Amino acid sequence: MKIIVPMAGRGSRLRPHTLTIPKPLIPVAGKPIVHRLVEDIAGVLNQPIEEIAFVIHESFGKKVEDDLIAIAEKLGAKGTIYYQNEALGTGHAIMCAKDSLSGPAVIAYADTLIRADFDLDTTADSVIWVKQVDKPEAFGVVNLNEANEIIELVEKPKEFVSDLAVIGIYYFKDVAVLKNELQSVLDNNIIHGGEYQINDGIKQMMAKGMKFVPGEVDEWMDCGNKDVTVETNSRMLGFLHNDGINLVAQNVKLENSTIIPPCYIGENVILINTTVGPNVSLGNSCHVQNSTIKDSLVQTHSHIKNAVLDNAMIGNHASFDGNFTSISIGDYSVLE
């Protein structure tokens, strides 16, 4: 089994946090988004992962590439890097990894997290992962027949088709079939919204009678902008806490301070006269003094004092001193 992860650009909606690190590598509950994503997919597949191929922009740099390779290797897989230097759509991104498009594979976009517990139907030609939503008109949805097979993909339907939204994760029994159809899309310059789309390849597979079925996830969490990323961090902390996973490093130093779970507290964190939690992530080597923090995400090596933070997101190596509340500051920022 392979996992193909198109990572697109850095993530403009999450600036300034993505100026120095691509969005999929921002930690949620102490672990990069893309790391959590591939771990969760591997858990659903319940089979060895042979290769994880990441499609990135060449400007991401060697450190990011090394980090991605390390993520693959932690799961016992080979890590491969491909480049998409022009934003030409999902279909084009997948085809940038065409040398890895053979055999059974999952394609997953790297700005989402899931919680799922279902048996993958490996007899189907493809499984499209979906989540029941309250406002299907805002999403791409699947249309099912009486046999619970997907017969149509409908983008933002004005009239009700179904309430099962496509979340951007797909299984293909042989991804080479999708590769052939996407090559046809590219060769015939089939463009929607100015881009080459995976849906056009899927529609061609459906037209040839291939079997598509839904795989419904229990939770679907977005990491598109600051507010939803902070919310996703809170939800993920709750799930991990309920799973009985220890989220607080043993060498955290507390001085007249309290941690209200669920919280992720990294290595070498120092808390002085501070209350942290619930729903807070503090990365490695953060120092917090005379502060109250809840429902917030702070990355590594940041110093915070005299603060009351709620719904805050703070980057790496930041320094914050003040009474601001709902904030979003990036790496190496200073507010005094």
Short mmCIF file of N, CA and C in Angstrom, two decimals, residues 88-92 94 109 178 181-182 185-186 190-203:
data_model
loop_
_atom_site.label_atom_id
_atom_site.label_comp_id
_atom_site.label_asym_id
_atom_site.label_seq_id
_atom_site.Cartn_x
_atom_site.Cartn_y
_atom_site.Cartn_z
N LEU A 88 -1.50 24.07 -10.46
CA LEU A 88 -2.34 23.72 -11.60
C LEU A 88 -3.42 22.71 -11.23
N GLY A 89 -3.69 22.54 -9.93
CA GLY A 89 -4.83 21.73 -9.53
C GLY A 89 -4.47 20.38 -8.95
N THR A 90 -5.50 19.73 -8.39
CA THR A 90 -5.32 18.46 -7.70
C THR A 90 -4.88 17.34 -8.65
N GLY A 91 -5.49 17.31 -9.84
CA GLY A 91 -5.11 16.28 -10.80
C GLY A 91 -3.67 16.42 -11.23
N HIS A 92 -3.24 17.65 -11.46
CA HIS A 92 -1.85 17.91 -11.85
C HIS A 92 -0.89 17.53 -10.72
N ILE A 94 -1.26 15.27 -8.39
CA ILE A 94 -1.14 13.81 -8.31
C ILE A 94 -0.22 13.29 -9.42
N TYR A 109 -5.13 14.74 0.85
CA TYR A 109 -4.68 16.13 0.91
C TYR A 109 -4.32 16.49 2.34
N LEU A 178 -6.24 5.42 -12.24
CA LEU A 178 -6.45 6.86 -12.11
C LEU A 178 -5.37 7.62 -12.88
N GLU A 181 -6.27 7.87 -16.48
CA GLU A 181 -7.37 8.79 -16.73
C GLU A 181 -6.92 10.25 -16.56
N LEU A 182 -6.07 10.51 -15.56
CA LEU A 182 -5.57 11.87 -15.38
C LEU A 182 -4.63 12.27 -16.51
N VAL A 185 -6.83 13.54 -19.02
CA VAL A 185 -7.29 14.88 -18.65
C VAL A 185 -6.24 15.93 -19.05
N LEU A 186 -4.98 15.64 -18.77
CA LEU A 186 -3.90 16.56 -19.12
C LEU A 186 -3.74 16.68 -20.64
N ILE A 190 -8.42 19.21 -20.17
CA ILE A 190 -9.72 19.32 -19.49
C ILE A 190 -9.51 20.10 -18.20
N ILE A 191 -10.04 21.34 -18.17
CA ILE A 191 -9.77 22.26 -17.07
C ILE A 191 -11.08 22.74 -16.47
N HIS A 192 -11.12 22.77 -15.13
CA HIS A 192 -12.25 23.38 -14.42
C HIS A 192 -11.68 24.34 -13.38
N GLY A 193 -12.20 25.55 -13.36
CA GLY A 193 -11.68 26.54 -12.43
C GLY A 193 -10.23 26.89 -12.69
N GLY A 194 -9.81 26.74 -13.94
CA GLY A 194 -8.44 27.05 -14.30
C GLY A 194 -7.43 26.00 -13.91
N GLU A 195 -7.91 24.81 -13.46
CA GLU A 195 -7.01 23.78 -12.96
C GLU A 195 -7.42 22.39 -13.46
N TYR A 196 -6.47 21.47 -13.41
CA TYR A 196 -6.73 20.05 -13.70
C TYR A 196 -7.18 19.37 -12.41
N GLN A 197 -8.37 18.78 -12.41
CA GLN A 197 -8.97 18.28 -11.18
C GLN A 197 -8.99 16.75 -11.13
N ILE A 198 -8.80 16.21 -9.92
CA ILE A 198 -8.89 14.76 -9.73
C ILE A 198 -10.28 14.26 -10.11
N ASN A 199 -11.32 15.08 -9.88
CA ASN A 199 -12.69 14.64 -10.16
C ASN A 199 -12.90 14.27 -11.62
N ASP A 200 -12.19 14.94 -12.54
CA ASP A 200 -12.37 14.60 -13.95
C ASP A 200 -11.81 13.21 -14.26
N GLY A 201 -10.72 12.84 -13.61
CA GLY A 201 -10.23 11.47 -13.76
C GLY A 201 -11.17 10.46 -13.15
N ILE A 202 -11.72 10.79 -11.97
CA ILE A 202 -12.67 9.89 -11.30
C ILE A 202 -13.93 9.72 -12.14
N LYS A 203 -14.44 10.79 -12.70
CA LYS A 203 -15.65 10.71 -13.52
C LYS A 203 -15.44 9.81 -14.74
#
